[in-house]
Amino acid sequence: MANKGSINMEIGNDGVAVINMINPPVNALTLTAIEELKRFYQEAIDCDNVKAIVLSGANGRFCGGLDISVMENVHKHGDISLLPDASIGLVVNKIENGKKPSVAAIQGFALGGGLELAMGCSARIAMPKCDLGLPELKLGVIPGCGGTQRLPRLVGTSKAVDMLMSSKTITSEEGKELGLIDAIVSSEELLIVARCWALDIVEGRQPNCNSLEKTDKLGPKDESLEILKSARQRYTVPRYIACLDVIEEGIVAGGYAGVLKEDKVFKELVLSNTAKGLLHAFLSERATTKVPSVTDIGLKPRRIENVAVVGGGLMGSGIATALIISNISVVLKEINHEYLSKALKSVEANLQGFVTRGKLNQDKMKRTLSLLKGTLDYEDLKDVDMVIEAVNENVSLKQSIFEDIEKVCTSECIFASNTSTISLDVIGKRTSSQDRILGIHLFSPAHLMPLVEVVRTETTSPQVIVDVIKFTKILKKVPIVVKNCTGFAVNRSFFPYMQGPDLLANLGVDIFRIDRVITEFGMRLGPFQLQDLTGYGIFLAGVEEFVAAYPDRAFQSPLVQLMVENGREGKKNGKGYYTYNKGSKPEADHSVLQIVEESMRLTNIAPAGKPISVTDEEILEMIFFPVVNEACRVIEEGIVVRASDIDIASVHGFKFPSETGGVMFWADTIGCEYIYSKLKGWYEAYGDFFKPSTFLEQKAAKGLPLVRILEDRVDLTTDTIIESNAEAAGTRSC
């Protein structure tokens, strides 16, 4: 046996050299591993005793692709020469055209560069239920080792485009049907069959397939080009278009020409701001579950299998849906039969939505609904592992619920509130169970939105936090652990986003222009249309909470109250800043500008009563720089564990464009010196709403970034990243 670190090779008596990738947890391809693969392949090719080669991975996994640290290093130095020569030097020259056939023996998963290695082989033998896919577009790049060329030639253009554009995996069973996998065998048979298959190729009993030269699955050129044309109409983001262009190059000019163009485009994309932002968000998301003095002290999470939800309104029914869809038994508590019946129907409607979208079938829906039980009696909550309170933002009501559940639940039951603004200390004030009280703040709709704020108080025990972090991962949610304060991390950081547009409107900036600028930036809705959809009552209640908590920097205007007084309720009654008619897109209602003018007159903040003149860029800055400013205060006060947690909160909680890496990473691309100078100028012109935070001022003075990537990023150990083969493979590699 030859061993060179993360790769070893063993030559059997049958003349088959088995090259094994060993780099836990996902056998990622480091620069060293790629060079070792080249050397071993060359040794096997040169060795007279070797007839064929089998490529495999250790510890039940084939390969998760290029190690993420390679891309990080390229981003850090801005130097594409730090990328390995894997596409031509390894896959084309050594594996595919190396004069001795290779067979990939796939177990667990082959993702990204791992699948590209396998597709360079003459054949692919896999275990059942392996995950196969090319997720690179999610990280802002395209496959870089021939994936854009070999996948269409193995599964057909249509399916390849679908897999590449969606970044979704398929199973080895589906791969077998499509032609990507040649045979599926048990784990005990995998290497035996792979060795025999390799020898059969040598003896001519199996074809020696060079996938880069295959054309039969591509079909007529015109059909493939039509598929790509159609895809360009659906996928308009530049990197997706670039990927489609590379596929087309191979179809028109041949596979090798496609590989060369793929290599060129990959190197262009890898240094893009989009790739940097998406990679930052990707890694930052996986760091959120690491909490100092909580997750690093040896605590093992306890199982949470039975949960009670108190309150069956919009949030309560959404939470119940999220729980049962994850196979957790739920007792849903309401105050009367009418409300309970409505809540149960809401859950059923949520599940039916999954059926309509093809996420569930009717049989699975029935089994899922069987996990839900409704009740009017607190006694039915006595055996649950956790209670989640999800009633209206009413302090006394929440306090009384916590008192009631403490009387009936076990001494280990976790008490959680889904409050979005009220302090957990206040909610749990009248109980004696302070160590097992915390917040589980989900975002609406709870069964669809991925973020959960896990809110700890000064007395919440580390064990409870560990339990709930694990619980959120079972729900397939992204948790960030935050300390207790009004608004927590997400709503507090984006509190200025509620008020900044209002302030601009009162300075005379056109509200519909504001919405256009914000949506063109990448937000799904402009702030005024968002007010219409969420409801003016929620907006006013939120402002009231924040004004009470942070009066020194709050901006208040009568605009929304004037909207209500003029009979406008937003989408609820079809009349808001926009008009809403069933079956039609919302349309700007310019008659509302009279209400805005009345608000301007009452607030009287516009200089000389005249609208200010601003560029689109200034509108964007005046709305989002105060968000960055408030997030700086959240970081300074230790509300979040690390600055990058704000990025994840902004992307998953407020739908800040993921391509930016999150609001703080975006701010660093602009520079905190510039942000500070702009805020200071607006502060002097328009008041305390724009007053720069001490944290931002200090960072600007020293020229330091807001997100300290090296300090913020924690080691992603095996236990946190291997939750499924597919997710684990994507975690460390691409």
Short mmCIF file of C-alpha atoms in Angstrom, two decimals, residues 159-601:
data_model
loop_
_atom_site.label_atom_id
_atom_site.label_comp_id
_atom_site.label_asym_id
_atom_site.label_seq_id
_atom_site.Cartn_x
_atom_site.Cartn_y
_atom_site.Cartn_z
CA LYS A 159 -32.16 17.01 -16.82
CA ALA A 160 -28.64 18.43 -16.59
CA VAL A 161 -29.96 21.98 -16.83
CA ASP A 162 -32.53 21.20 -14.14
CA MET A 163 -29.89 19.74 -11.80
CA LEU A 164 -27.43 22.57 -12.36
CA MET A 165 -29.92 25.43 -12.08
CA SER A 166 -31.62 24.04 -8.97
CA SER A 167 -28.43 22.80 -7.26
CA LYS A 168 -30.57 19.89 -6.05
CA THR A 169 -29.31 16.36 -5.59
CA ILE A 170 -30.67 13.17 -7.04
CA THR A 171 -30.36 9.67 -5.61
CA SER A 172 -28.21 6.96 -7.09
CA GLU A 173 -31.45 5.17 -8.06
CA GLU A 174 -32.53 8.12 -10.18
CA GLY A 175 -29.00 8.38 -11.47
CA LYS A 176 -29.21 4.77 -12.63
CA GLU A 177 -32.42 5.49 -14.55
CA LEU A 178 -30.84 8.53 -16.20
CA GLY A 179 -27.56 6.84 -17.15
CA LEU A 180 -25.34 8.65 -14.65
CA ILE A 181 -24.85 5.47 -12.61
CA ASP A 182 -24.01 2.13 -14.26
CA ALA A 183 -24.93 -0.21 -11.39
CA ILE A 184 -26.24 -0.11 -7.83
CA VAL A 185 -24.91 -2.67 -5.37
CA SER A 186 -24.69 -3.19 -1.61
CA SER A 187 -21.87 -1.79 0.50
CA GLU A 188 -20.38 -5.29 0.81
CA GLU A 189 -20.29 -5.70 -2.96
CA LEU A 190 -19.23 -2.18 -3.93
CA LEU A 191 -15.48 -2.62 -4.30
CA ILE A 192 -15.81 -6.17 -5.61
CA VAL A 193 -18.17 -5.12 -8.40
CA ALA A 194 -16.16 -1.96 -9.17
CA ARG A 195 -12.95 -4.01 -9.54
CA CYS A 196 -14.66 -6.57 -11.75
CA TRP A 197 -16.23 -3.82 -13.86
CA ALA A 198 -12.83 -2.19 -14.34
CA LEU A 199 -11.32 -5.51 -15.48
CA ASP A 200 -14.29 -6.12 -17.78
CA ILE A 201 -13.50 -2.80 -19.48
CA VAL A 202 -9.90 -3.93 -19.97
CA GLU A 203 -11.11 -7.22 -21.48
CA GLY A 204 -13.71 -5.52 -23.65
CA ARG A 205 -16.72 -7.00 -21.87
CA GLN A 206 -17.85 -3.49 -20.82
CA PRO A 207 -17.48 -0.29 -22.87
CA ASN A 208 -14.69 2.14 -22.02
CA CYS A 209 -16.88 5.23 -21.91
CA ASN A 210 -15.32 8.67 -22.32
CA SER A 211 -18.22 10.85 -21.19
CA LEU A 212 -16.72 14.02 -22.65
CA GLU A 213 -17.03 12.48 -26.11
CA LYS A 214 -20.56 11.07 -25.69
CA THR A 215 -23.27 12.73 -27.78
CA ASP A 216 -26.16 10.25 -27.84
CA LYS A 217 -27.84 11.70 -24.72
CA LEU A 218 -27.57 15.25 -26.06
CA GLY A 219 -29.94 14.45 -28.93
CA PRO A 220 -30.29 16.79 -31.91
CA LYS A 221 -28.34 20.01 -31.48
CA ASP A 222 -31.40 22.18 -32.20
CA GLU A 223 -33.36 20.53 -29.37
CA SER A 224 -30.57 21.15 -26.85
CA LEU A 225 -30.23 24.75 -27.93
CA GLU A 226 -33.98 25.24 -27.57
CA ILE A 227 -33.80 23.84 -24.02
CA LEU A 228 -31.05 26.33 -23.19
CA LYS A 229 -33.01 29.20 -24.76
CA SER A 230 -36.02 28.38 -22.62
CA ALA A 231 -33.84 28.13 -19.51
CA ARG A 232 -32.41 31.61 -20.14
CA GLN A 233 -35.92 33.02 -19.94
CA ARG A 234 -36.44 31.42 -16.53
CA TYR A 235 -32.98 31.94 -15.02
CA THR A 236 -31.88 35.52 -15.57
CA VAL A 237 -29.22 35.89 -12.84
CA PRO A 238 -25.81 36.46 -14.50
CA ARG A 239 -24.05 33.38 -13.13
CA TYR A 240 -26.92 31.16 -14.26
CA ILE A 241 -26.75 32.66 -17.74
CA ALA A 242 -22.98 32.12 -17.71
CA CYS A 243 -23.50 28.45 -16.83
CA LEU A 244 -25.97 28.02 -19.69
CA ASP A 245 -23.54 29.71 -22.07
CA VAL A 246 -20.83 27.24 -21.07
CA ILE A 247 -23.14 24.28 -21.66
CA GLU A 248 -23.97 25.68 -25.09
CA GLU A 249 -20.28 26.04 -25.94
CA GLY A 250 -19.83 22.31 -25.43
CA ILE A 251 -22.90 21.43 -27.49
CA VAL A 252 -21.82 23.64 -30.39
CA ALA A 253 -18.02 23.26 -30.31
CA GLY A 254 -17.50 19.93 -28.51
CA GLY A 255 -16.87 18.77 -24.97
CA TYR A 256 -13.23 19.76 -24.70
CA ALA A 257 -13.96 23.28 -25.95
CA GLY A 258 -16.72 23.42 -23.32
CA VAL A 259 -14.29 22.37 -20.59
CA LEU A 260 -11.88 25.14 -21.57
CA LYS A 261 -14.65 27.76 -21.50
CA GLU A 262 -15.93 26.36 -18.19
CA ASP A 263 -12.47 26.79 -16.66
CA LYS A 264 -12.28 30.41 -17.87
CA VAL A 265 -15.76 31.33 -16.62
CA PHE A 266 -15.23 29.58 -13.27
CA LYS A 267 -12.10 31.66 -12.64
CA GLU A 268 -13.97 34.84 -13.52
CA LEU A 269 -16.87 34.04 -11.22
CA VAL A 270 -14.81 32.87 -8.26
CA LEU A 271 -13.50 36.41 -7.68
CA SER A 272 -16.91 38.07 -8.05
CA ASN A 273 -18.58 39.89 -5.15
CA THR A 274 -21.47 37.45 -5.51
CA ALA A 275 -19.22 34.43 -4.92
CA LYS A 276 -17.58 36.15 -1.95
CA GLY A 277 -20.95 37.07 -0.46
CA LEU A 278 -22.57 33.67 -0.95
CA LEU A 279 -19.55 31.83 0.45
CA HIS A 280 -19.54 34.11 3.48
CA ALA A 281 -23.25 33.49 4.08
CA PHE A 282 -22.81 29.76 3.52
CA LEU A 283 -20.06 29.40 6.11
CA SER A 284 -21.53 31.92 8.54
CA GLU A 285 -24.78 29.96 8.60
CA ARG A 286 -22.91 26.89 9.77
CA ALA A 287 -21.14 28.84 12.50
CA THR A 288 -24.37 29.91 14.22
CA THR A 289 -24.71 26.69 16.20
CA LYS A 290 -21.38 27.25 17.96
CA VAL A 291 -22.00 29.20 21.17
CA PRO A 292 -19.09 29.71 23.59
CA SER A 293 -19.65 28.31 27.10
CA VAL A 294 -22.77 26.54 25.83
CA THR A 295 -22.04 24.16 22.98
CA ASP A 296 -18.39 23.59 23.91
CA ILE A 297 -18.79 22.27 27.46
CA GLY A 298 -19.74 18.67 26.68
CA LEU A 299 -23.53 18.86 27.00
CA LYS A 300 -25.56 16.40 24.95
CA PRO A 301 -28.94 17.56 23.62
CA ARG A 302 -32.01 15.90 25.08
CA ARG A 303 -34.73 14.67 22.75
CA ILE A 304 -37.75 16.91 22.22
CA GLU A 305 -40.47 14.70 20.75
CA ASN A 306 -43.75 16.08 22.12
CA VAL A 307 -44.49 19.81 21.98
CA ALA A 308 -47.46 21.92 22.98
CA VAL A 309 -48.33 25.12 21.11
CA VAL A 310 -50.49 27.59 23.02
CA GLY A 311 -52.36 29.84 20.61
CA GLY A 312 -53.55 28.78 17.18
CA GLY A 313 -53.53 32.03 15.24
CA LEU A 314 -51.35 32.75 12.22
CA MET A 315 -48.09 32.11 14.08
CA GLY A 316 -49.35 29.28 16.28
CA SER A 317 -50.81 27.29 13.39
CA GLY A 318 -47.66 27.91 11.36
CA ILE A 319 -45.47 26.67 14.21
CA ALA A 320 -47.66 23.59 14.66
CA THR A 321 -47.33 22.91 10.93
CA ALA A 322 -43.54 23.22 11.08
CA LEU A 323 -43.45 20.77 13.98
CA ILE A 324 -45.64 18.00 12.58
CA ILE A 325 -44.03 18.23 9.14
CA SER A 326 -40.82 17.30 11.02
CA ASN A 327 -42.51 14.30 12.70
CA ILE A 328 -42.94 15.96 16.09
CA SER A 329 -46.17 15.31 17.99
CA VAL A 330 -48.10 18.49 18.80
CA VAL A 331 -50.84 19.43 21.24
CA LEU A 332 -52.43 22.67 20.05
CA LYS A 333 -54.16 24.59 22.87
CA GLU A 334 -56.87 27.19 22.29
CA ILE A 335 -59.38 28.98 24.51
CA ASN A 336 -62.64 27.81 22.89
CA HIS A 337 -64.00 25.38 20.31
CA GLU A 338 -64.42 28.02 17.62
CA TYR A 339 -60.81 29.17 17.79
CA LEU A 340 -59.54 25.60 18.04
CA SER A 341 -61.49 24.48 15.01
CA LYS A 342 -60.17 27.44 13.03
CA ALA A 343 -56.59 26.69 14.14
CA LEU A 344 -56.78 23.02 13.13
CA LYS A 345 -58.18 23.99 9.74
CA SER A 346 -55.33 26.46 9.29
CA VAL A 347 -52.78 23.71 9.88
CA GLU A 348 -54.56 21.47 7.41
CA ALA A 349 -54.57 24.30 4.85
CA ASN A 350 -50.84 24.80 5.37
CA LEU A 351 -50.24 21.11 4.70
CA GLN A 352 -52.47 21.24 1.65
CA GLY A 353 -50.19 23.99 0.39
CA PHE A 354 -47.27 21.54 0.58
CA VAL A 355 -49.35 19.02 -1.38
CA THR A 356 -50.17 21.60 -4.05
CA ARG A 357 -46.46 22.42 -4.42
CA GLY A 358 -45.57 18.74 -4.71
CA LYS A 359 -43.77 18.60 -1.35
CA LEU A 360 -46.25 16.11 0.15
CA ASN A 361 -48.61 13.49 -1.15
CA GLN A 362 -52.08 12.92 0.31
CA ASP A 363 -51.06 9.81 2.27
CA LYS A 364 -48.14 11.61 3.89
CA MET A 365 -50.41 14.55 4.64
CA LYS A 366 -52.83 12.27 6.53
CA ARG A 367 -49.99 10.69 8.52
CA THR A 368 -48.62 14.14 9.31
CA LEU A 369 -52.01 15.42 10.49
CA SER A 370 -52.31 12.41 12.79
CA LEU A 371 -49.46 13.91 14.86
CA LEU A 372 -51.68 16.90 15.74
CA LYS A 373 -54.13 16.97 18.65
CA GLY A 374 -56.30 19.93 19.68
CA THR A 375 -57.27 20.74 23.25
CA LEU A 376 -58.89 23.37 25.45
CA ASP A 377 -57.44 21.96 28.67
CA TYR A 378 -53.97 22.70 30.07
CA GLU A 379 -53.99 19.23 31.68
CA ASP A 380 -53.32 17.77 28.22
CA LEU A 381 -49.95 19.50 28.27
CA LYS A 382 -48.63 17.68 31.33
CA ASP A 383 -46.36 15.22 29.49
CA VAL A 384 -44.90 17.42 26.76
CA ASP A 385 -41.16 18.14 26.47
CA MET A 386 -41.67 21.78 25.51
CA VAL A 387 -44.40 24.40 25.39
CA ILE A 388 -44.28 27.18 22.79
CA GLU A 389 -46.49 30.16 23.58
CA ALA A 390 -47.65 31.90 20.38
CA VAL A 391 -50.38 34.34 21.39
CA ASN A 392 -50.73 38.07 20.69
CA GLU A 393 -48.07 40.50 21.97
CA ASN A 394 -49.88 41.05 25.27
CA VAL A 395 -47.66 41.01 28.36
CA SER A 396 -50.26 39.99 30.96
CA LEU A 397 -51.68 37.25 28.72
CA LYS A 398 -48.25 35.74 28.15
CA GLN A 399 -47.43 35.92 31.86
CA SER A 400 -50.63 34.11 32.81
CA ILE A 401 -49.95 31.36 30.25
CA PHE A 402 -46.49 30.75 31.72
CA GLU A 403 -48.03 30.57 35.20
CA ASP A 404 -50.61 28.04 34.01
CA ILE A 405 -48.17 25.74 32.21
CA GLU A 406 -45.81 25.73 35.19
CA LYS A 407 -48.62 24.23 37.28
CA VAL A 408 -49.18 21.21 35.01
CA CYS A 409 -45.91 20.51 33.15
CA THR A 410 -42.95 18.46 34.37
CA SER A 411 -39.93 20.03 36.04
CA GLU A 412 -37.86 19.44 32.89
CA CYS A 413 -40.32 20.89 30.39
CA ILE A 414 -38.90 23.82 28.41
CA PHE A 415 -41.02 26.99 28.38
CA ALA A 416 -40.63 28.98 25.18
CA SER A 417 -42.24 32.14 23.84
CA ASN A 418 -42.52 33.14 20.20
CA THR A 419 -42.62 36.82 21.13
CA SER A 420 -40.94 39.10 18.62
CA THR A 421 -40.47 42.14 20.85
CA ILE A 422 -41.35 41.58 24.53
CA SER A 423 -38.56 40.83 26.99
CA LEU A 424 -38.43 37.20 28.16
CA ASP A 425 -37.61 38.44 31.66
CA VAL A 426 -40.97 40.19 31.73
CA ILE A 427 -42.88 37.23 30.28
CA GLY A 428 -41.46 34.76 32.78
CA LYS A 429 -41.52 37.15 35.71
CA ARG A 430 -44.29 35.37 37.63
CA THR A 431 -42.80 31.85 37.39
CA SER A 432 -40.08 30.07 39.37
CA SER A 433 -38.71 28.25 36.29
CA GLN A 434 -36.28 30.93 35.09
CA ASP A 435 -33.59 28.46 34.05
CA ARG A 436 -35.81 26.75 31.48
CA ILE A 437 -37.41 29.83 29.92
CA LEU A 438 -36.25 31.09 26.54
CA GLY A 439 -37.56 32.55 23.32
CA ILE A 440 -38.09 30.64 20.11
CA HIS A 441 -38.83 33.45 17.70
CA LEU A 442 -39.91 32.09 14.34
CA PHE A 443 -40.79 34.32 11.42
CA SER A 444 -44.06 34.33 9.52
CA PRO A 445 -45.07 32.08 7.86
CA ALA A 446 -43.42 29.85 10.45
CA HIS A 447 -43.69 26.65 8.41
CA LEU A 448 -41.83 28.26 5.48
CA MET A 449 -39.38 30.83 6.87
CA PRO A 450 -36.02 29.27 7.81
CA LEU A 451 -34.74 31.51 10.63
CA VAL A 452 -35.25 30.97 14.36
CA GLU A 453 -33.93 33.32 17.02
CA VAL A 454 -33.14 31.29 20.14
CA VAL A 455 -33.41 33.96 22.82
CA ARG A 456 -31.59 33.30 26.08
CA THR A 457 -31.98 35.25 29.29
CA GLU A 458 -29.30 35.67 31.94
CA THR A 459 -30.76 32.63 33.73
CA THR A 460 -31.50 30.26 30.81
CA SER A 461 -29.47 27.10 31.38
CA PRO A 462 -26.88 26.02 28.77
CA GLN A 463 -28.58 22.60 28.63
CA VAL A 464 -31.86 24.15 27.47
CA ILE A 465 -30.06 26.17 24.80
CA VAL A 466 -28.26 23.05 23.53
CA ASP A 467 -31.58 21.17 23.49
CA VAL A 468 -33.31 23.88 21.46
CA ILE A 469 -30.45 24.33 18.97
CA LYS A 470 -30.67 20.63 18.15
CA PHE A 471 -34.46 20.89 18.01
CA THR A 472 -34.33 23.71 15.44
CA LYS A 473 -32.05 21.64 13.23
CA ILE A 474 -34.61 18.82 13.33
CA LEU A 475 -37.10 21.39 12.05
CA LYS A 476 -34.59 22.20 9.26
CA LYS A 477 -34.39 25.76 10.53
CA VAL A 478 -31.37 28.03 10.88
CA PRO A 479 -30.89 29.08 14.52
CA ILE A 480 -29.07 32.12 15.84
CA VAL A 481 -28.64 32.35 19.60
CA VAL A 482 -29.26 35.87 20.87
CA LYS A 483 -29.48 37.61 24.20
CA ASN A 484 -32.67 39.10 25.53
CA CYS A 485 -33.56 42.67 24.53
CA THR A 486 -36.45 44.47 22.86
CA GLY A 487 -36.60 43.23 19.28
CA PHE A 488 -33.75 40.75 19.83
CA ALA A 489 -31.32 40.70 16.88
CA VAL A 490 -33.41 40.73 13.71
CA ASN A 491 -36.27 43.11 14.49
CA ARG A 492 -34.01 45.40 16.49
CA SER A 493 -31.37 45.63 13.74
CA PHE A 494 -34.06 46.26 11.14
CA PHE A 495 -36.04 48.59 13.38
CA PRO A 496 -34.64 51.55 11.34
CA TYR A 497 -35.96 49.86 8.18
CA MET A 498 -39.46 50.43 9.59
CA GLN A 499 -38.81 54.11 10.24
CA GLY A 500 -36.22 55.20 7.66
CA PRO A 501 -38.60 55.09 4.67
CA ASP A 502 -41.19 56.96 6.76
CA LEU A 503 -38.60 59.64 7.50
CA LEU A 504 -37.68 59.92 3.80
CA ALA A 505 -41.36 60.25 2.88
CA ASN A 506 -41.65 63.12 5.33
CA LEU A 507 -38.59 64.70 3.71
CA GLY A 508 -40.52 64.66 0.45
CA VAL A 509 -38.98 61.63 -1.27
CA ASP A 510 -41.52 59.83 -3.45
CA ILE A 511 -42.70 56.67 -1.67
CA PHE A 512 -43.08 54.67 -4.88
CA ARG A 513 -39.55 55.62 -5.92
CA ILE A 514 -38.34 54.37 -2.54
CA ASP A 515 -40.04 51.02 -3.12
CA ARG A 516 -38.55 50.79 -6.62
CA VAL A 517 -35.00 51.49 -5.39
CA ILE A 518 -35.27 48.90 -2.64
CA THR A 519 -36.67 46.16 -4.87
CA GLU A 520 -34.10 46.86 -7.57
CA PHE A 521 -31.44 46.38 -4.90
CA GLY A 522 -32.79 42.89 -4.29
CA MET A 523 -35.38 43.07 -1.51
CA ARG A 524 -38.54 41.18 -2.41
CA LEU A 525 -40.83 44.07 -1.48
CA GLY A 526 -40.38 47.76 -0.96
CA PRO A 527 -40.98 49.03 2.60
CA PHE A 528 -44.33 50.67 1.84
CA GLN A 529 -45.75 47.64 0.06
CA LEU A 530 -44.47 45.56 2.98
CA GLN A 531 -46.48 47.77 5.34
CA ASP A 532 -49.55 47.13 3.20
CA LEU A 533 -49.08 43.36 3.40
CA THR A 534 -48.15 42.98 7.07
CA GLY A 535 -50.82 45.41 8.27
CA TYR A 536 -50.72 48.89 9.73
CA GLY A 537 -51.67 47.65 13.20
CA ILE A 538 -48.56 45.47 13.37
CA PHE A 539 -46.44 48.36 12.11
CA LEU A 540 -47.80 50.78 14.73
CA ALA A 541 -47.43 48.25 17.56
CA GLY A 542 -43.83 47.57 16.56
CA VAL A 543 -42.98 51.26 16.41
CA GLU A 544 -44.55 51.76 19.83
CA GLU A 545 -42.39 49.01 21.34
CA PHE A 546 -39.20 50.39 19.84
CA VAL A 547 -39.95 54.00 20.68
CA ALA A 548 -40.41 52.96 24.30
CA ALA A 549 -37.14 51.00 24.29
CA TYR A 550 -34.96 53.34 22.23
CA PRO A 551 -36.50 56.83 22.46
CA ASP A 552 -33.19 58.59 21.81
CA ARG A 553 -33.06 57.51 18.17
CA ALA A 554 -36.65 56.79 17.21
CA PHE A 555 -38.42 58.70 14.47
CA GLN A 556 -42.17 59.08 14.72
CA SER A 557 -44.57 60.49 12.20
CA PRO A 558 -48.34 60.46 11.82
CA LEU A 559 -48.22 58.95 8.30
CA VAL A 560 -49.50 55.45 9.05
CA GLN A 561 -52.09 56.72 11.52
CA LEU A 562 -53.31 59.12 8.83
CA MET A 563 -53.59 56.19 6.43
CA VAL A 564 -55.83 54.39 8.94
CA GLU A 565 -57.95 57.50 9.54
CA ASN A 566 -58.47 57.76 5.79
CA GLY A 567 -59.98 54.28 5.68
CA ARG A 568 -56.88 52.55 4.37
CA GLU A 569 -55.86 49.17 5.79
CA GLY A 570 -53.44 47.98 3.14
CA LYS A 571 -54.06 44.65 1.48
CA LYS A 572 -56.61 43.80 4.15
CA ASN A 573 -59.23 46.04 2.53
CA GLY A 574 -57.50 46.48 -0.83
CA LYS A 575 -56.58 50.12 -0.16
CA GLY A 576 -53.13 51.16 1.01
CA TYR A 577 -50.19 52.83 -0.62
CA TYR A 578 -51.16 50.44 -3.39
CA THR A 579 -54.54 49.17 -4.55
CA TYR A 580 -55.17 45.43 -4.46
CA ASN A 581 -57.60 43.73 -6.79
CA LYS A 582 -57.94 39.96 -6.93
CA GLY A 583 -56.10 38.47 -9.88
CA SER A 584 -54.13 41.65 -10.58
CA LYS A 585 -50.74 42.97 -9.48
CA PRO A 586 -50.76 45.74 -6.87
CA GLU A 587 -50.87 49.20 -8.44
CA ALA A 588 -49.48 52.40 -6.97
CA ASP A 589 -52.28 54.60 -5.67
CA HIS A 590 -51.07 58.14 -6.31
CA SER A 591 -54.02 59.62 -4.44
CA VAL A 592 -52.19 58.58 -1.26
CA LEU A 593 -49.65 61.33 -1.91
CA GLN A 594 -52.15 63.82 -0.43
CA ILE A 595 -51.88 61.91 2.86
CA VAL A 596 -48.08 61.99 2.63
CA GLU A 597 -48.20 65.75 2.10
CA GLU A 598 -50.38 66.13 5.21
CA SER A 599 -47.85 64.09 7.18
CA MET A 600 -45.03 66.30 5.87
CA ARG A 601 -46.91 69.37 7.02
#
